[in-house]
CSV table of C-alpha atoms and ligand atoms in Angstrom, one decimal:
chain,number,residue,atom,x,y,z
I,24,UNK,CA,16.7,3.8,20.3
I,25,UNK,CA,16.4,2.1,23.7
I,26,UNK,CA,16.8,4.2,26.8
I,27,UNK,CA,18.3,2.8,30.0
I,28,UNK,CA,19.1,4.3,33.3
I,29,UNK,CA,22.0,3.1,35.4
I,30,UNK,CA,21.9,3.9,39.2
I,31,UNK,CA,25.1,3.8,41.3
I,32,UNK,CA,27.9,5.8,42.8
I,33,UNK,CA,29.3,7.9,40.0
I,34,UNK,CA,32.9,9.0,39.7
I,35,UNK,CA,34.2,10.8,36.6
I,36,UNK,CA,37.4,13.0,36.1
I,37,UNK,CA,37.6,16.4,34.3
I,38,UNK,CA,41.3,16.8,34.5
I,39,UNK,CA,44.4,15.1,36.2
I,40,UNK,CA,44.2,15.6,39.9
I,41,UNK,CA,47.3,17.5,41.2
I,42,UNK,CA,47.2,15.6,44.5
I,43,UNK,CA,44.9,13.7,46.7
I,44,UNK,CA,42.9,16.7,47.9
I,45,UNK,CA,42.2,18.2,44.4
I,46,UNK,CA,38.5,17.7,44.6
I,47,UNK,CA,37.9,20.0,41.6
I,48,UNK,CA,39.4,17.4,39.3
I,49,UNK,CA,36.4,15.1,39.5
I,50,UNK,CA,32.6,14.7,40.0
I,51,UNK,CA,31.4,12.3,42.6
I,52,UNK,CA,27.7,11.6,43.1
I,53,UNK,CA,26.8,9.3,45.9
I,54,UNK,CA,23.3,8.3,44.6
I,55,UNK,CA,23.9,9.1,40.9
I,56,UNK,CA,22.4,8.1,37.6
I,57,UNK,CA,23.3,7.9,34.0
I,58,UNK,CA,20.7,8.0,31.3
I,59,UNK,CA,21.9,6.1,28.2
I,60,UNK,CA,20.4,6.3,24.8
I,61,UNK,CA,21.7,4.7,21.6
I,62,UNK,CA,25.1,4.0,22.9
I,63,UNK,CA,25.7,7.4,24.4
I,64,UNK,CA,25.4,9.0,27.8
I,65,UNK,CA,22.7,11.6,27.5
I,66,UNK,CA,22.2,12.8,31.1
I,67,UNK,CA,24.1,12.6,34.4
I,68,UNK,CA,23.0,13.7,37.8
I,69,UNK,CA,21.6,12.5,41.1
I,70,UNK,CA,19.2,9.6,40.7
I,71,UNK,CA,16.2,11.9,41.6
I,72,UNK,CA,17.1,14.5,39.0
I,73,UNK,CA,17.7,12.0,36.2
I,74,UNK,CA,14.7,9.8,37.0
I,75,UNK,CA,12.5,12.9,36.9
I,76,UNK,CA,13.4,13.6,33.3
I,77,UNK,CA,13.2,10.0,32.2
I,78,UNK,CA,10.0,8.6,33.7
I,79,UNK,CA,9.3,4.9,32.9
I,80,UNK,CA,12.8,4.2,31.6
I,81,UNK,CA,14.0,0.9,33.0
I,82,UNK,CA,16.5,1.2,35.8
I,83,UNK,CA,19.5,-1.1,36.5
I,84,UNK,CA,20.5,-0.5,40.1
I,85,UNK,CA,24.2,-1.0,40.7
I,86,UNK,CA,24.3,0.5,44.2
I,87,UNK,CA,26.5,0.3,46.2
I,88,UNK,CA,29.0,-0.1,43.4
I,89,UNK,CA,31.0,2.6,41.6
I,90,UNK,CA,30.3,3.6,38.0
I,91,UNK,CA,33.3,4.9,36.2
I,92,UNK,CA,34.4,5.3,32.6
I,93,UNK,CA,35.6,2.0,31.1
I,94,UNK,CA,39.3,1.5,31.3
I,95,UNK,CA,41.5,2.3,28.3
I,96,UNK,CA,44.7,0.2,27.6
I,97,UNK,CA,47.1,2.2,25.4
I,98,UNK,CA,49.6,-0.6,24.6
I,99,UNK,CA,48.8,-4.3,24.2
I,100,UNK,CA,49.7,-7.1,21.8
I,101,UNK,CA,46.7,-8.9,20.4
I,102,UNK,CA,48.8,-11.9,19.1
I,103,UNK,CA,50.3,-12.5,22.6
I,104,UNK,CA,47.3,-13.9,24.4
I,105,UNK,CA,49.1,-17.3,24.5
I,106,UNK,CA,52.5,-15.7,25.3
I,107,UNK,CA,51.7,-14.2,28.6
I,108,UNK,CA,53.5,-15.9,31.5
I,109,UNK,CA,56.5,-17.2,29.5
I,110,UNK,CA,59.4,-17.9,31.8
I,111,UNK,CA,62.9,-16.7,32.2
I,112,UNK,CA,63.9,-14.2,29.5
I,113,UNK,CA,64.6,-10.5,29.0
I,114,UNK,CA,63.3,-8.6,26.0
I,115,UNK,CA,65.3,-9.8,23.0
I,116,UNK,CA,65.5,-13.4,24.0
I,117,UNK,CA,61.8,-13.3,25.1
I,118,UNK,CA,60.9,-12.0,21.6
I,119,UNK,CA,62.9,-14.6,19.8
I,120,UNK,CA,62.1,-17.6,22.0
I,121,UNK,CA,58.4,-17.1,22.7
I,122,UNK,CA,56.8,-14.1,20.9
I,123,UNK,CA,57.9,-14.4,17.3
I,124,UNK,CA,57.1,-18.1,17.0
I,125,UNK,CA,53.6,-17.5,18.4
I,126,UNK,CA,52.9,-14.5,16.1
I,127,UNK,CA,53.6,-16.6,13.0
I,128,UNK,CA,50.3,-18.5,13.8
I,129,UNK,CA,48.3,-15.3,13.1
I,130,UNK,CA,48.7,-15.8,9.3
I,131,UNK,CA,45.9,-18.4,9.8
I,132,UNK,CA,42.5,-16.7,9.6
I,133,UNK,CA,40.7,-19.3,11.8
I,134,UNK,CA,43.3,-18.9,14.6
I,135,UNK,CA,43.3,-15.1,14.4
I,136,UNK,CA,39.5,-15.1,14.6
I,137,UNK,CA,39.4,-17.4,17.6
I,138,UNK,CA,42.1,-15.3,19.4
I,139,UNK,CA,40.3,-12.1,18.6
I,140,UNK,CA,37.2,-13.3,20.4
I,141,UNK,CA,39.2,-14.6,23.3
I,142,UNK,CA,41.2,-11.3,23.5
I,143,UNK,CA,38.2,-9.1,23.6
I,144,UNK,CA,36.4,-11.4,26.1
I,145,UNK,CA,39.4,-10.9,28.4
I,146,UNK,CA,39.5,-7.1,27.9
I,147,UNK,CA,35.8,-6.8,28.7
I,148,UNK,CA,36.0,-9.2,31.7
I,149,UNK,CA,38.7,-6.9,33.2
I,150,UNK,CA,36.8,-3.7,32.6
I,151,UNK,CA,38.7,-2.5,29.6
I,152,UNK,CA,36.4,-1.0,26.9
I,153,UNK,CA,39.1,0.4,24.5
I,154,UNK,CA,42.6,-0.7,23.7
I,155,UNK,CA,45.4,0.2,21.3
I,156,UNK,CA,46.9,-3.1,20.0
I,157,UNK,CA,49.8,-4.2,17.9
I,158,UNK,CA,48.5,-7.0,15.7
I,159,UNK,CA,50.8,-9.4,13.9
I,160,UNK,CA,52.6,-8.7,10.6
I,161,UNK,CA,49.7,-10.4,8.8
I,162,UNK,CA,46.7,-8.5,7.5
I,163,UNK,CA,44.5,-11.4,8.6
I,164,UNK,CA,45.2,-10.5,12.2
I,165,UNK,CA,44.1,-6.9,11.7
I,166,UNK,CA,40.9,-8.1,9.9
I,167,UNK,CA,40.1,-10.5,12.7
I,168,UNK,CA,40.8,-7.8,15.3
I,169,UNK,CA,38.6,-5.1,13.8
I,170,UNK,CA,35.9,-7.5,12.7
I,171,UNK,CA,35.5,-8.6,16.3
I,172,UNK,CA,35.7,-5.1,17.6
I,173,UNK,CA,32.9,-4.1,15.2
I,174,UNK,CA,30.8,-7.1,16.2
I,175,UNK,CA,30.9,-5.8,19.8
I,176,UNK,CA,30.7,-2.2,18.9
I,177,UNK,CA,33.9,-1.5,20.8
I,178,UNK,CA,36.1,1.6,20.3
I,179,UNK,CA,39.4,-0.2,19.4
I,180,UNK,CA,42.6,1.0,17.8
I,181,UNK,CA,45.3,-1.1,16.2
I,182,UNK,CA,47.5,-2.0,13.3
I,183,UNK,CA,49.7,-4.5,11.7
I,184,UNK,CA,53.3,-4.4,12.8
I,185,UNK,CA,55.8,-3.4,10.1
I,186,UNK,CA,58.8,-5.7,10.4
I,187,UNK,CA,61.2,-6.6,7.6
I,188,UNK,CA,64.3,-7.9,9.4
I,189,UNK,CA,65.5,-9.7,12.5
I,190,UNK,CA,62.5,-11.9,12.6
I,191,UNK,CA,61.8,-15.5,11.4
I,192,UNK,CA,60.4,-16.6,8.1
I,193,UNK,CA,56.6,-16.1,8.0
I,194,UNK,CA,56.9,-12.9,10.2
I,195,UNK,CA,58.6,-10.5,7.8
I,196,UNK,CA,57.1,-8.1,5.3
I,197,UNK,CA,59.0,-5.9,2.9
I,198,UNK,CA,59.1,-2.1,2.7
I,199,UNK,CA,56.7,-2.2,-0.2
I,200,UNK,CA,54.3,-5.0,1.0
I,201,UNK,CA,54.2,-3.4,4.5
I,202,UNK,CA,53.3,-0.1,3.0
I,203,UNK,CA,50.7,-1.6,0.6
I,204,UNK,CA,49.1,-3.8,3.3
I,205,UNK,CA,48.9,-0.9,5.8
I,206,UNK,CA,47.4,1.4,3.2
I,207,UNK,CA,44.8,-1.1,2.3
I,208,UNK,CA,44.0,-1.7,6.0
I,209,UNK,CA,43.7,2.0,6.6
I,210,UNK,CA,41.2,2.3,3.8
I,211,UNK,CA,39.2,-0.6,5.1
I,212,UNK,CA,39.2,0.1,8.8
I,213,UNK,CA,40.3,3.6,9.8
I,214,UNK,CA,37.4,5.7,11.1
I,215,UNK,CA,34.9,2.9,10.4
I,216,UNK,CA,32.4,2.4,13.1
I,217,UNK,CA,34.5,2.7,16.3
I,218,UNK,CA,37.8,1.5,14.7
I,219,UNK,CA,41.0,3.5,14.2
I,220,UNK,CA,44.0,2.3,12.4
I,221,UNK,CA,47.4,2.8,14.0
I,222,UNK,CA,50.6,2.9,11.9
I,223,UNK,CA,52.8,0.4,13.7
I,224,UNK,CA,56.5,0.0,12.9
I,225,UNK,CA,57.2,-2.6,15.6
I,226,UNK,CA,60.6,-1.1,16.7
I,227,UNK,CA,63.9,0.0,15.1
I,228,UNK,CA,65.4,-3.4,15.4
I,229,UNK,CA,62.9,-5.1,13.1
I,230,UNK,CA,62.7,-2.4,10.4
I,231,UNK,CA,65.3,-1.5,7.8
I,232,UNK,CA,65.8,2.2,7.0
I,233,UNK,CA,63.9,1.5,3.8
I,234,UNK,CA,60.9,0.3,5.8
I,235,UNK,CA,61.2,3.4,8.1
I,236,UNK,CA,60.9,5.6,5.0
I,237,UNK,CA,57.7,3.7,4.0
I,238,UNK,CA,56.4,4.2,7.6
I,239,UNK,CA,57.2,7.9,7.2
I,240,UNK,CA,55.2,8.0,3.9
I,241,UNK,CA,52.2,6.3,5.6
I,242,UNK,CA,52.4,8.7,8.5
I,243,UNK,CA,52.5,11.8,6.2
I,244,UNK,CA,49.6,10.5,4.1
I,245,UNK,CA,47.5,9.7,7.1
I,246,UNK,CA,47.8,12.4,9.7
I,247,UNK,CA,44.8,11.2,11.6
I,248,UNK,CA,46.2,7.7,12.1
I,249,UNK,CA,48.1,7.4,15.4
I,250,UNK,CA,51.6,5.9,15.3
I,251,UNK,CA,52.8,3.3,17.8
I,252,UNK,CA,56.2,1.7,18.4
I,253,UNK,CA,58.6,0.8,21.2
I,254,UNK,CA,61.4,2.9,22.6
I,255,UNK,CA,64.3,2.3,25.0
I,256,UNK,CA,62.8,-0.6,27.0
I,257,UNK,CA,66.1,-2.5,27.6
I,258,UNK,CA,69.8,-1.7,27.5
I,259,UNK,CA,70.7,-4.5,25.0
I,260,UNK,CA,67.9,-3.3,22.7
I,261,UNK,CA,69.3,0.2,22.8
I,262,UNK,CA,72.8,-0.9,22.0
I,263,UNK,CA,71.7,-3.1,19.1
I,264,UNK,CA,69.5,-0.2,17.7
I,265,UNK,CA,72.5,2.1,17.7
I,266,UNK,CA,74.5,-0.5,15.9
I,267,UNK,CA,71.8,-0.8,13.2
I,268,UNK,CA,71.4,3.0,12.9
I,269,UNK,CA,74.9,4.3,13.4
I,270,UNK,CA,74.0,7.8,12.3
I,271,UNK,CA,71.4,8.2,15.1
I,272,UNK,CA,72.2,10.5,17.9
I,273,UNK,CA,70.2,8.2,20.3
I,274,UNK,CA,67.3,5.7,20.0
I,275,UNK,CA,64.6,8.3,19.7
I,276,UNK,CA,66.5,10.0,16.8
I,277,UNK,CA,65.7,6.9,14.6
I,278,UNK,CA,62.0,7.7,14.9
I,279,UNK,CA,62.6,11.5,14.8
I,280,UNK,CA,64.6,11.3,11.6
I,281,UNK,CA,61.8,9.4,9.9
I,282,UNK,CA,59.2,11.9,10.9
I,283,UNK,CA,57.4,9.5,13.3
I,284,UNK,CA,57.0,11.8,16.3
I,285,UNK,CA,53.9,13.9,16.6
I,286,UNK,CA,51.0,14.5,19.1
I,287,UNK,CA,49.4,11.1,18.2
I,288,UNK,CA,52.6,9.0,18.5
I,289,UNK,CA,52.7,6.4,21.3
I,290,UNK,CA,56.1,5.1,22.4
I,291,UNK,CA,55.9,2.0,24.6
I,292,UNK,CA,58.2,1.9,27.6
I,293,UNK,CA,60.6,4.9,27.2
I,294,UNK,CA,62.6,3.9,30.3
I,295,UNK,CA,66.3,4.6,29.6
I,296,UNK,CA,66.1,8.0,28.1
I,297,UNK,CA,68.9,10.5,27.4
I,298,UNK,CA,68.3,14.2,28.2
I,299,UNK,CA,68.0,15.0,24.5
I,300,UNK,CA,65.3,12.4,24.1
I,301,UNK,CA,63.3,13.9,26.9
I,302,UNK,CA,63.6,17.3,25.2
I,303,UNK,CA,62.4,15.9,21.9
I,304,UNK,CA,59.4,14.2,23.6
I,305,UNK,CA,58.5,17.5,25.2
I,306,UNK,CA,58.9,19.4,21.8
I,307,UNK,CA,57.0,17.0,19.6
I,308,UNK,CA,54.1,16.1,22.0
I,309,UNK,CA,54.7,12.3,21.4
I,310,UNK,CA,53.5,10.2,24.3
I,311,UNK,CA,55.5,7.6,26.3
I,312,UNK,CA,53.5,4.7,27.5
I,313,UNK,CA,54.2,3.2,31.0
I,314,UNK,CA,53.8,-0.6,31.1
I,315,UNK,CA,54.6,-1.5,34.7
I,316,UNK,CA,53.8,-5.2,34.8
I,317,UNK,CA,55.8,-5.8,31.7
I,318,UNK,CA,58.8,-3.7,32.8
I,319,UNK,CA,59.0,-5.7,36.1
I,320,UNK,CA,58.3,-9.0,34.4
I,321,UNK,CA,61.1,-8.6,31.7
I,322,UNK,CA,63.4,-6.8,34.2
I,323,UNK,CA,63.5,-3.8,31.9
I,324,UNK,CA,63.7,-0.9,34.4
I,325,UNK,CA,61.8,1.8,36.1
I,326,UNK,CA,59.7,4.4,34.2
I,327,UNK,CA,60.3,7.9,35.4
I,328,UNK,CA,56.8,9.2,35.5
I,329,UNK,CA,57.6,12.1,37.8
I,330,UNK,CA,60.6,13.3,35.7
I,331,UNK,CA,58.5,13.2,32.4
I,332,UNK,CA,55.5,14.9,34.0
I,333,UNK,CA,57.7,17.7,35.3
I,334,UNK,CA,58.7,18.4,31.7
I,335,UNK,CA,55.0,18.6,30.6
I,336,UNK,CA,55.1,15.2,28.9
I,337,UNK,CA,51.9,13.3,29.2
I,338,UNK,CA,52.2,9.5,29.3
I,339,UNK,CA,49.8,6.7,28.8
I,340,UNK,CA,49.6,3.7,31.1
I,341,UNK,CA,49.1,0.2,29.7
I,342,UNK,CA,49.3,-3.6,30.3
I,343,UNK,CA,51.6,-4.6,27.4
I,344,UNK,CA,50.2,-8.2,27.5
I,345,UNK,CA,51.9,-10.6,26.8
I,346,UNK,CA,55.1,-9.2,28.4
I,347,UNK,CA,52.7,-7.6,30.8
I,348,UNK,CA,51.3,-10.1,33.2
I,349,UNK,CA,47.7,-9.1,33.6
I,350,UNK,CA,44.9,-7.7,31.4
I,351,UNK,CA,43.7,-5.8,34.5
I,352,UNK,CA,44.2,-2.0,34.5
I,353,UNK,CA,43.6,-2.2,38.2
I,354,UNK,CA,46.6,-4.5,38.5
I,355,UNK,CA,48.5,-2.3,36.1
I,356,UNK,CA,47.9,0.6,38.5
I,357,UNK,CA,48.9,-1.5,41.4
I,358,UNK,CA,52.3,-2.4,39.9
I,359,UNK,CA,52.6,1.2,38.6
I,360,UNK,CA,52.3,2.4,42.1
I,361,UNK,CA,55.1,0.1,43.2
I,362,UNK,CA,57.4,1.1,40.4
I,363,UNK,CA,57.0,4.8,41.3
I,364,UNK,CA,57.4,4.0,45.0
I,365,UNK,CA,60.8,2.5,44.2
I,366,UNK,CA,61.7,6.0,42.8
I,367,UNK,CA,60.2,8.0,45.7
I,368,UNK,CA,57.3,9.1,43.5
I,369,UNK,CA,53.7,9.0,44.9
I,370,UNK,CA,50.8,8.0,42.8
I,371,UNK,CA,47.5,9.0,44.5
I,372,UNK,CA,44.5,6.7,43.7
I,373,UNK,CA,42.6,9.7,42.3
I,374,UNK,CA,45.5,10.2,39.9
I,375,UNK,CA,45.7,6.5,39.1
I,376,UNK,CA,42.0,6.2,38.2
I,377,UNK,CA,42.1,9.4,36.2
I,378,UNK,CA,45.1,8.0,34.3
I,379,UNK,CA,43.5,4.7,33.3
I,380,UNK,CA,40.4,6.5,32.0
I,381,UNK,CA,40.4,10.2,31.0
I,382,UNK,CA,44.2,10.5,31.0
I,383,UNK,CA,44.6,7.6,28.5
I,384,UNK,CA,41.7,9.0,26.4
I,385,UNK,CA,43.5,12.4,26.3
I,386,UNK,CA,46.7,10.7,25.2
I,387,UNK,CA,44.7,9.2,22.3
I,388,UNK,CA,43.0,12.5,21.5
I,389,UNK,CA,39.7,10.8,22.3
I,390,UNK,CA,38.7,12.5,25.6
I,391,UNK,CA,35.7,14.1,24.0
I,392,UNK,CA,34.3,10.6,23.2
I,393,UNK,CA,35.6,8.1,25.9
I,394,UNK,CA,37.3,8.2,29.3
I,395,UNK,CA,34.7,10.2,31.2
I,396,UNK,CA,31.0,9.9,32.1
I,397,UNK,CA,30.2,13.3,30.6
I,398,UNK,CA,26.9,13.6,28.8
I,399,UNK,CA,27.5,13.5,25.1
I,400,UNK,CA,30.2,10.9,25.3
I,401,UNK,CA,30.0,7.2,24.5
I,402,UNK,CA,28.5,4.9,27.1
I,403,UNK,CA,31.6,2.7,27.9
I,404,UNK,CA,31.2,2.2,31.6
I,405,UNK,CA,32.7,-0.1,34.3
I,406,UNK,CA,31.0,-1.1,37.5
I,407,UNK,CA,33.4,-1.7,40.3
I,408,UNK,CA,32.9,-3.6,43.5
I,409,UNK,CA,35.5,-2.9,46.2
I,410,UNK,CA,34.2,-5.8,48.3
I,411,UNK,CA,34.6,-8.4,45.5
I,412,UNK,CA,36.7,-10.9,47.5
I,413,UNK,CA,36.7,-11.8,51.2
I,414,UNK,CA,40.1,-10.1,51.6
I,415,UNK,CA,38.8,-6.9,50.0
I,416,UNK,CA,35.6,-7.0,52.0
I,417,UNK,CA,37.5,-7.3,55.3
I,418,UNK,CA,39.8,-4.4,54.3
I,419,UNK,CA,36.8,-2.3,53.3
I,420,UNK,CA,35.3,-2.6,56.8
I,421,UNK,CA,37.9,-0.1,57.8
I,422,UNK,CA,37.8,2.2,54.8
I,423,UNK,CA,36.3,5.6,55.4
I,424,UNK,CA,36.9,7.6,52.3
I,425,UNK,CA,36.5,7.3,48.6
I,426,UNK,CA,40.3,7.5,48.1
I,427,UNK,CA,40.7,4.5,50.4
I,428,UNK,CA,38.1,2.6,48.5
I,429,UNK,CA,39.8,3.4,45.2
I,430,UNK,CA,43.2,2.3,46.6
I,431,UNK,CA,41.8,-1.0,47.8
I,432,UNK,CA,40.4,-1.6,44.3
I,433,UNK,CA,43.8,-0.6,42.8
I,434,UNK,CA,45.9,-2.8,45.0
I,435,UNK,CA,43.6,-5.8,45.6
I,436,UNK,CA,41.3,-5.7,42.6
I,437,UNK,CA,41.2,-7.5,39.3
I,438,UNK,CA,38.5,-8.9,37.1
I,439,UNK,CA,36.6,-10.1,40.2
I,440,UNK,CA,36.1,-6.5,41.1
I,441,UNK,CA,34.5,-5.8,37.8
I,442,UNK,CA,30.8,-6.4,38.3
I,443,UNK,CA,29.6,-5.3,34.9
I,444,UNK,CA,30.9,-3.5,31.8
I,445,UNK,CA,28.8,-1.5,29.3
I,446,UNK,CA,30.2,-1.2,25.8
I,447,UNK,CA,28.3,1.5,23.9
I,448,UNK,CA,25.5,1.1,26.4
I,449,UNK,CA,25.2,-2.7,26.1
I,450,UNK,CA,25.9,-4.8,29.2
I,451,UNK,CA,28.8,-6.9,28.0
I,452,UNK,CA,30.5,-8.7,30.9
I,453,UNK,CA,27.7,-10.8,32.0
I,454,UNK,CA,26.9,-11.6,28.3
I,455,UNK,CA,30.4,-12.6,27.4
I,456,UNK,CA,30.8,-14.6,30.6
I,457,UNK,CA,27.7,-16.6,29.7
I,458,UNK,CA,28.8,-17.1,26.1
I,459,UNK,CA,32.2,-18.3,27.4
I,460,UNK,CA,30.4,-20.9,29.6
I,461,UNK,CA,28.4,-22.0,26.6
I,462,UNK,CA,31.5,-22.2,24.5
I,463,UNK,CA,33.3,-24.2,27.2
I,464,UNK,CA,30.4,-26.6,27.6
V,16,GUN,N1,59.6,-4.5,21.5
V,16,GUN,C1,59.3,-4.9,20.3
V,16,GUN,N2,58.3,-5.8,20.3
V,16,GUN,C2,57.9,-6.0,21.5
V,16,GUN,C3,56.9,-6.7,22.2
V,16,GUN,O1,56.2,-7.5,21.5
V,16,GUN,N3,56.8,-6.6,23.5
V,16,GUN,C4,57.6,-5.8,24.2
V,16,GUN,N4,57.5,-5.7,25.6
V,16,GUN,N5,58.6,-5.1,23.7
V,16,GUN,C5,58.7,-5.2,22.3
V,17,ZN,ZN1,54.7,-3.8,23.5
């Protein structure tokens, strides 16, 4: 039960800002403080207020930096840490040429363990304190992932991909083994410490109808487990899906007909949607997930955030490493801004930072635990420095408002702008950076 007090400029969102002048959507405290105890935020206020109720508690002074809720990445592939930046292919060729061969290596426990450490080091270095990951088809990869998350006390979600066709040897399960392995992993990890298991049929192309039935059974038996998959990322993917599922009215109908759409379903990409699919997203409360760096990298297309929001559909935003090109949620917001610009849609920096924190937490049904700096929530915190590089410092000389500072962070920032990261109240960036130096020595 060790208390700590963090001092800095505090920014936390209560709801999605409707525009750049919606000051009621957030709390900003210029000389603020957070009192942390036992991994939780217990008090928030001005430094004077909080220091008065916590005399003698050690203070870490982060002024003039910003304290915000740690970033949340709602779609990322743990076994793709060594796939990121693979040249020249669009989705289906990229999967077959680079991704599937790499994922076969995660059957090996030692490899999966080493990659889990490296993966979470990267997340923390970039200010991401929670993520929703696809692991490989192998239970070993899930065990490595949640073991490492537990060691760090990180709130992490993930699951083994179900895939029983259109993948190489060593990367396929069967409907029964996929069900059995997932059920065993749910029993072992779901709701344990800060871990949640996510039922993960990879996408329609790599699952037979028999496997989709098993995914449906898992989903029905485990209503508190989120579900994640991929939807309408690429035109060739859609055409092949409709060949494999000839009765389906459209791509989303595959998932709909197997009962996989509900309020805790996450559908990566969701770019090329038919009007009926948009209606179904709105009716079921399933969440599309926007992956801008990936969509640009694979040439997949432009996510229609404005159109979906207008229908009351709330989307996540995510890196999608390794088709995504950066672990940084700042860079993800940067590319997201550009994708929306291409469609005449404006993403204000207040909306962007709300999205990567509270908004993503809400999509995961976890906004009462993470994503804000509200007292009573978990102490996952990022410390951001908008003058982290020479170029940023130069630009900051002319910044007059908080919105301008946020936009500079969003457009120019990456892991260098992340000064410190607290995971359940523990300073973790400086710690993992020094262990990486030791490991490299
Ligand atoms: N669709 C099915 N699997 C994947 C994957 O690993 N990455 C991306 N971007 N799309 C997918
Ligand atoms: Zn993905």
